[in-house]
């Protein structure tokens, strides 16, 4: 009986450690509220088309990263830093990077699990360019 109770308490603690911090998520969204809101198409045209980034990829990042983080990607800019500004390790579920790799594979048919190192990517621009390079390396 005590073992069962210990497991329940441990599960509750673990869940809290692995789940997104909703208060930080709210703070970040609140801090960005004065920024312009862009549709995924506007986000692509404004930031990624000039860099010759695939539109399909830009929209993928816009949609998926919003789903993983709960942040309003309509207000995110390429210069936003993944850790310092967006706090991705805190606002996403603990396994968001694995989910990104799976979703990227499902969408584009490219395995990036062995190449993705979020610690080496500092901004949204870095992430998008990395993912675009993965697309280009297969299409060459």
Short mmCIF file of N, CA and C in Angstrom, two decimals, residues 15-123:
data_model
loop_
_atom_site.label_atom_id
_atom_site.label_comp_id
_atom_site.label_asym_id
_atom_site.label_seq_id
_atom_site.Cartn_x
_atom_site.Cartn_y
_atom_site.Cartn_z
N UNK A 15 5.83 14.41 -13.23
CA UNK A 15 4.98 15.09 -14.20
C UNK A 15 5.26 16.59 -14.16
N UNK A 16 5.35 17.15 -12.98
CA UNK A 16 5.62 18.58 -12.85
C UNK A 16 6.99 18.94 -13.41
N UNK A 17 7.98 18.09 -13.23
CA UNK A 17 9.33 18.35 -13.73
C UNK A 17 9.40 18.28 -15.26
N UNK A 18 8.59 17.42 -15.87
CA UNK A 18 8.67 17.18 -17.30
C UNK A 18 7.67 17.99 -18.11
N UNK A 19 6.71 18.61 -17.46
CA UNK A 19 5.68 19.34 -18.18
C UNK A 19 6.06 20.81 -18.36
N UNK A 20 5.39 21.49 -19.29
CA UNK A 20 5.70 22.90 -19.53
C UNK A 20 5.37 23.78 -18.33
N UNK A 21 6.15 24.84 -18.19
CA UNK A 21 5.88 25.83 -17.15
C UNK A 21 4.91 26.85 -17.75
N UNK A 22 3.66 26.74 -17.36
CA UNK A 22 2.61 27.57 -17.96
C UNK A 22 2.72 29.04 -17.57
N UNK A 23 3.27 29.31 -16.40
CA UNK A 23 3.41 30.72 -15.99
C UNK A 23 4.48 31.42 -16.83
N UNK A 24 5.57 30.74 -17.11
CA UNK A 24 6.60 31.32 -17.98
C UNK A 24 6.05 31.48 -19.39
N UNK A 25 5.32 30.50 -19.86
CA UNK A 25 4.70 30.57 -21.18
C UNK A 25 3.81 31.81 -21.28
N UNK A 26 2.99 32.04 -20.26
CA UNK A 26 2.11 33.22 -20.24
C UNK A 26 2.92 34.51 -20.24
N UNK A 27 3.99 34.53 -19.45
CA UNK A 27 4.84 35.73 -19.39
C UNK A 27 5.45 36.07 -20.74
N UNK A 28 5.92 35.05 -21.44
CA UNK A 28 6.54 35.28 -22.75
C UNK A 28 5.49 35.76 -23.75
N UNK A 29 4.35 35.10 -23.78
CA UNK A 29 3.28 35.55 -24.68
C UNK A 29 2.83 36.97 -24.35
N UNK A 30 2.78 37.28 -23.07
CA UNK A 30 2.39 38.63 -22.63
C UNK A 30 3.44 39.65 -23.08
N UNK A 31 4.70 39.31 -22.96
CA UNK A 31 5.78 40.24 -23.35
C UNK A 31 5.76 40.51 -24.85
N UNK A 32 5.25 39.58 -25.64
CA UNK A 32 5.23 39.74 -27.10
C UNK A 32 3.92 40.33 -27.62
N UNK A 33 3.01 40.66 -26.73
CA UNK A 33 1.67 41.07 -27.18
C UNK A 33 1.68 42.33 -28.04
N UNK A 34 2.68 43.20 -27.88
CA UNK A 34 2.71 44.44 -28.68
C UNK A 34 3.33 44.22 -30.07
N UNK A 35 3.88 43.06 -30.31
CA UNK A 35 4.47 42.78 -31.62
C UNK A 35 3.35 42.55 -32.64
N UNK A 36 3.67 42.80 -33.91
CA UNK A 36 2.66 42.52 -34.94
C UNK A 36 2.36 41.03 -35.03
N UNK A 37 1.13 40.72 -35.36
CA UNK A 37 0.70 39.34 -35.55
C UNK A 37 0.77 39.01 -37.03
N UNK A 38 1.43 37.91 -37.36
CA UNK A 38 1.59 37.50 -38.76
C UNK A 38 0.96 36.13 -38.98
N UNK A 39 0.25 35.99 -40.09
CA UNK A 39 -0.20 34.65 -40.48
C UNK A 39 1.04 33.87 -40.88
N UNK A 40 0.89 32.56 -41.04
CA UNK A 40 2.04 31.75 -41.44
C UNK A 40 2.57 32.19 -42.80
N UNK A 41 1.69 32.60 -43.69
CA UNK A 41 2.12 33.08 -45.01
C UNK A 41 2.88 34.40 -44.90
N UNK A 42 2.38 35.31 -44.06
CA UNK A 42 3.08 36.58 -43.83
C UNK A 42 4.44 36.33 -43.18
N UNK A 43 4.47 35.40 -42.24
CA UNK A 43 5.71 35.06 -41.54
C UNK A 43 6.74 34.57 -42.54
N UNK A 44 6.29 33.72 -43.46
CA UNK A 44 7.18 33.23 -44.52
C UNK A 44 7.67 34.38 -45.40
N UNK A 45 6.74 35.18 -45.92
CA UNK A 45 7.12 36.26 -46.84
C UNK A 45 8.02 37.29 -46.16
N UNK A 46 7.75 37.61 -44.93
CA UNK A 46 8.52 38.64 -44.22
C UNK A 46 9.93 38.20 -43.87
N UNK A 47 10.07 36.96 -43.42
CA UNK A 47 11.34 36.53 -42.85
C UNK A 47 12.10 35.49 -43.67
N UNK A 48 11.40 34.58 -44.29
CA UNK A 48 12.06 33.39 -44.83
C UNK A 48 12.19 33.39 -46.35
N UNK A 49 11.26 33.98 -47.05
CA UNK A 49 11.37 34.04 -48.51
C UNK A 49 12.65 34.75 -48.95
N UNK A 50 13.01 35.89 -48.31
CA UNK A 50 14.26 36.56 -48.70
C UNK A 50 15.51 35.69 -48.50
N UNK A 51 15.42 34.68 -47.64
CA UNK A 51 16.56 33.79 -47.38
C UNK A 51 16.47 32.51 -48.21
N UNK A 52 15.50 32.45 -49.11
CA UNK A 52 15.28 31.26 -49.96
C UNK A 52 14.99 30.01 -49.14
N UNK A 53 14.27 30.18 -48.06
CA UNK A 53 13.83 29.06 -47.24
C UNK A 53 12.55 28.49 -47.85
N UNK A 54 12.42 27.20 -47.85
CA UNK A 54 11.22 26.54 -48.36
C UNK A 54 9.99 27.05 -47.61
N UNK A 55 8.94 27.41 -48.36
CA UNK A 55 7.71 27.86 -47.73
C UNK A 55 7.08 26.74 -46.90
N UNK A 56 7.13 25.53 -47.41
CA UNK A 56 6.58 24.39 -46.67
C UNK A 56 7.29 24.22 -45.33
N UNK A 57 8.60 24.41 -45.34
CA UNK A 57 9.37 24.30 -44.09
C UNK A 57 9.01 25.43 -43.13
N UNK A 58 8.95 26.65 -43.62
CA UNK A 58 8.64 27.80 -42.75
C UNK A 58 7.28 27.61 -42.09
N UNK A 59 6.31 27.17 -42.85
CA UNK A 59 4.97 26.96 -42.28
C UNK A 59 4.99 25.78 -41.30
N UNK A 60 5.77 24.75 -41.61
CA UNK A 60 5.95 23.63 -40.69
C UNK A 60 6.49 24.13 -39.34
N UNK A 61 7.55 24.94 -39.37
CA UNK A 61 8.14 25.46 -38.13
C UNK A 61 7.13 26.32 -37.39
N UNK A 62 6.47 27.20 -38.08
CA UNK A 62 5.46 28.09 -37.49
C UNK A 62 4.40 27.27 -36.74
N UNK A 63 3.86 26.26 -37.40
CA UNK A 63 2.79 25.46 -36.80
C UNK A 63 3.29 24.53 -35.70
N UNK A 64 4.36 23.81 -35.98
CA UNK A 64 4.84 22.82 -35.03
C UNK A 64 5.43 23.46 -33.78
N UNK A 65 6.22 24.49 -33.96
CA UNK A 65 6.83 25.12 -32.79
C UNK A 65 5.78 25.77 -31.89
N UNK A 66 4.73 26.29 -32.49
CA UNK A 66 3.64 26.82 -31.67
C UNK A 66 2.97 25.69 -30.89
N UNK A 67 2.78 24.55 -31.55
CA UNK A 67 2.17 23.41 -30.87
C UNK A 67 3.06 22.90 -29.74
N UNK A 68 4.37 22.84 -29.95
CA UNK A 68 5.29 22.33 -28.92
C UNK A 68 5.41 23.30 -27.74
N UNK A 69 5.44 24.59 -28.05
CA UNK A 69 5.78 25.58 -27.03
C UNK A 69 4.58 26.28 -26.40
N UNK A 70 3.48 26.34 -27.13
CA UNK A 70 2.35 27.13 -26.65
C UNK A 70 2.56 28.62 -26.83
N UNK A 71 3.66 28.99 -27.48
CA UNK A 71 3.94 30.40 -27.74
C UNK A 71 3.27 30.81 -29.04
N UNK A 72 2.91 32.07 -29.13
CA UNK A 72 2.25 32.59 -30.33
C UNK A 72 3.31 32.84 -31.40
N UNK A 73 3.50 31.87 -32.28
CA UNK A 73 4.52 32.02 -33.30
C UNK A 73 4.17 33.11 -34.30
N UNK A 74 2.95 33.58 -34.28
CA UNK A 74 2.55 34.71 -35.12
C UNK A 74 3.31 35.97 -34.72
N UNK A 75 3.90 35.96 -33.54
CA UNK A 75 4.63 37.13 -33.03
C UNK A 75 6.13 36.89 -32.89
N UNK A 76 6.57 35.71 -33.23
CA UNK A 76 7.99 35.34 -33.10
C UNK A 76 8.77 35.87 -34.30
N UNK A 77 10.00 36.30 -34.04
CA UNK A 77 10.87 36.77 -35.12
C UNK A 77 12.10 35.86 -35.21
N UNK A 78 12.79 35.91 -36.35
CA UNK A 78 13.97 35.05 -36.51
C UNK A 78 15.06 35.31 -35.47
N UNK A 79 15.14 36.51 -34.95
CA UNK A 79 16.21 36.82 -34.00
C UNK A 79 15.88 36.40 -32.57
N UNK A 80 14.67 35.94 -32.32
CA UNK A 80 14.33 35.47 -30.98
C UNK A 80 15.21 34.27 -30.63
N UNK A 81 15.81 34.34 -29.46
CA UNK A 81 16.70 33.27 -29.01
C UNK A 81 15.88 32.14 -28.40
N UNK A 82 16.23 30.93 -28.76
CA UNK A 82 15.46 29.75 -28.36
C UNK A 82 15.41 29.57 -26.85
N UNK A 83 16.53 29.78 -26.20
CA UNK A 83 16.58 29.56 -24.75
C UNK A 83 16.37 30.85 -23.97
N UNK A 84 17.12 31.88 -24.29
CA UNK A 84 17.07 33.10 -23.50
C UNK A 84 15.74 33.85 -23.63
N UNK A 85 15.21 33.95 -24.86
CA UNK A 85 13.98 34.72 -25.07
C UNK A 85 12.73 33.84 -24.98
N UNK A 86 12.76 32.70 -25.66
CA UNK A 86 11.57 31.86 -25.76
C UNK A 86 11.48 30.80 -24.66
N UNK A 87 12.60 30.56 -23.97
CA UNK A 87 12.62 29.61 -22.85
C UNK A 87 12.08 28.23 -23.25
N UNK A 88 12.44 27.77 -24.45
CA UNK A 88 11.90 26.50 -24.93
C UNK A 88 12.09 25.32 -23.97
N UNK A 89 13.24 25.20 -23.30
CA UNK A 89 13.35 24.05 -22.37
C UNK A 89 12.31 24.10 -21.23
N UNK A 90 11.79 25.29 -20.94
CA UNK A 90 10.83 25.42 -19.84
C UNK A 90 9.38 25.42 -20.31
N UNK A 91 9.11 25.94 -21.50
CA UNK A 91 7.72 26.07 -21.94
C UNK A 91 7.23 24.88 -22.77
N UNK A 92 8.15 24.01 -23.18
CA UNK A 92 7.79 22.82 -23.96
C UNK A 92 7.81 21.59 -23.06
N UNK A 93 7.15 20.53 -23.51
CA UNK A 93 7.31 19.25 -22.85
C UNK A 93 8.76 18.82 -22.99
N UNK A 94 9.23 18.01 -22.08
CA UNK A 94 10.64 17.63 -22.03
C UNK A 94 11.13 16.97 -23.31
N UNK A 95 10.26 16.32 -24.07
CA UNK A 95 10.67 15.56 -25.25
C UNK A 95 10.35 16.27 -26.57
N UNK A 96 10.21 17.60 -26.53
CA UNK A 96 9.80 18.32 -27.73
C UNK A 96 10.80 18.15 -28.88
N UNK A 97 12.07 18.03 -28.57
CA UNK A 97 13.07 17.86 -29.63
C UNK A 97 12.88 16.53 -30.36
N UNK A 98 12.57 15.47 -29.62
CA UNK A 98 12.30 14.16 -30.23
C UNK A 98 11.04 14.26 -31.10
N UNK A 99 10.04 14.95 -30.60
CA UNK A 99 8.81 15.12 -31.35
C UNK A 99 9.06 15.90 -32.63
N UNK A 100 9.90 16.93 -32.55
CA UNK A 100 10.27 17.71 -33.74
C UNK A 100 10.92 16.79 -34.77
N UNK A 101 11.85 15.96 -34.34
CA UNK A 101 12.53 15.04 -35.26
C UNK A 101 11.52 14.08 -35.91
N UNK A 102 10.60 13.54 -35.12
CA UNK A 102 9.60 12.63 -35.65
C UNK A 102 8.68 13.34 -36.64
N UNK A 103 8.23 14.53 -36.28
CA UNK A 103 7.33 15.27 -37.15
C UNK A 103 8.04 15.70 -38.44
N UNK A 104 9.31 16.07 -38.34
CA UNK A 104 10.08 16.45 -39.52
C UNK A 104 10.22 15.23 -40.45
N UNK A 105 10.49 14.08 -39.87
CA UNK A 105 10.59 12.86 -40.66
C UNK A 105 9.26 12.52 -41.32
N UNK A 106 8.18 12.63 -40.55
CA UNK A 106 6.86 12.33 -41.09
C UNK A 106 6.50 13.27 -42.24
N UNK A 107 6.85 14.54 -42.11
CA UNK A 107 6.48 15.55 -43.11
C UNK A 107 7.39 15.53 -44.33
N UNK A 108 8.70 15.40 -44.10
CA UNK A 108 9.66 15.56 -45.19
C UNK A 108 10.42 14.27 -45.55
N UNK A 109 10.25 13.22 -44.74
CA UNK A 109 10.91 11.96 -45.03
C UNK A 109 12.41 11.97 -44.77
N UNK A 110 12.84 12.86 -43.89
CA UNK A 110 14.28 13.01 -43.60
C UNK A 110 14.51 12.79 -42.12
N UNK A 111 15.44 11.91 -41.79
CA UNK A 111 15.80 11.63 -40.40
C UNK A 111 16.85 12.63 -39.94
N UNK A 112 16.55 13.39 -38.89
CA UNK A 112 17.50 14.39 -38.38
C UNK A 112 17.89 14.13 -36.93
N UNK A 113 17.39 13.06 -36.37
CA UNK A 113 17.64 12.77 -34.94
C UNK A 113 19.13 12.76 -34.61
N UNK A 114 19.95 12.25 -35.51
CA UNK A 114 21.39 12.16 -35.25
C UNK A 114 22.13 13.47 -35.55
N UNK A 115 21.46 14.46 -36.13
CA UNK A 115 22.11 15.72 -36.48
C UNK A 115 21.62 16.92 -35.70
N UNK A 116 20.42 16.82 -35.15
CA UNK A 116 19.84 17.96 -34.44
C UNK A 116 20.49 18.11 -33.07
N UNK A 117 21.08 19.26 -32.84
CA UNK A 117 21.64 19.60 -31.53
C UNK A 117 21.15 21.00 -31.20
N UNK A 118 20.05 21.06 -30.50
CA UNK A 118 19.43 22.34 -30.18
C UNK A 118 20.39 23.25 -29.44
N UNK A 119 21.29 22.69 -28.66
CA UNK A 119 22.27 23.49 -27.93
C UNK A 119 23.18 24.30 -28.84
N UNK A 120 23.32 23.86 -30.08
CA UNK A 120 24.16 24.58 -31.04
C UNK A 120 23.37 25.60 -31.86
N UNK A 121 22.06 25.60 -31.70
CA UNK A 121 21.20 26.54 -32.41
C UNK A 121 20.72 27.59 -31.41
N UNK A 122 21.00 28.85 -31.70
CA UNK A 122 20.73 29.89 -30.71
C UNK A 122 19.44 30.66 -30.97
N UNK A 123 19.08 30.82 -32.23
CA UNK A 123 17.90 31.62 -32.57
C UNK A 123 16.92 30.82 -33.42
#
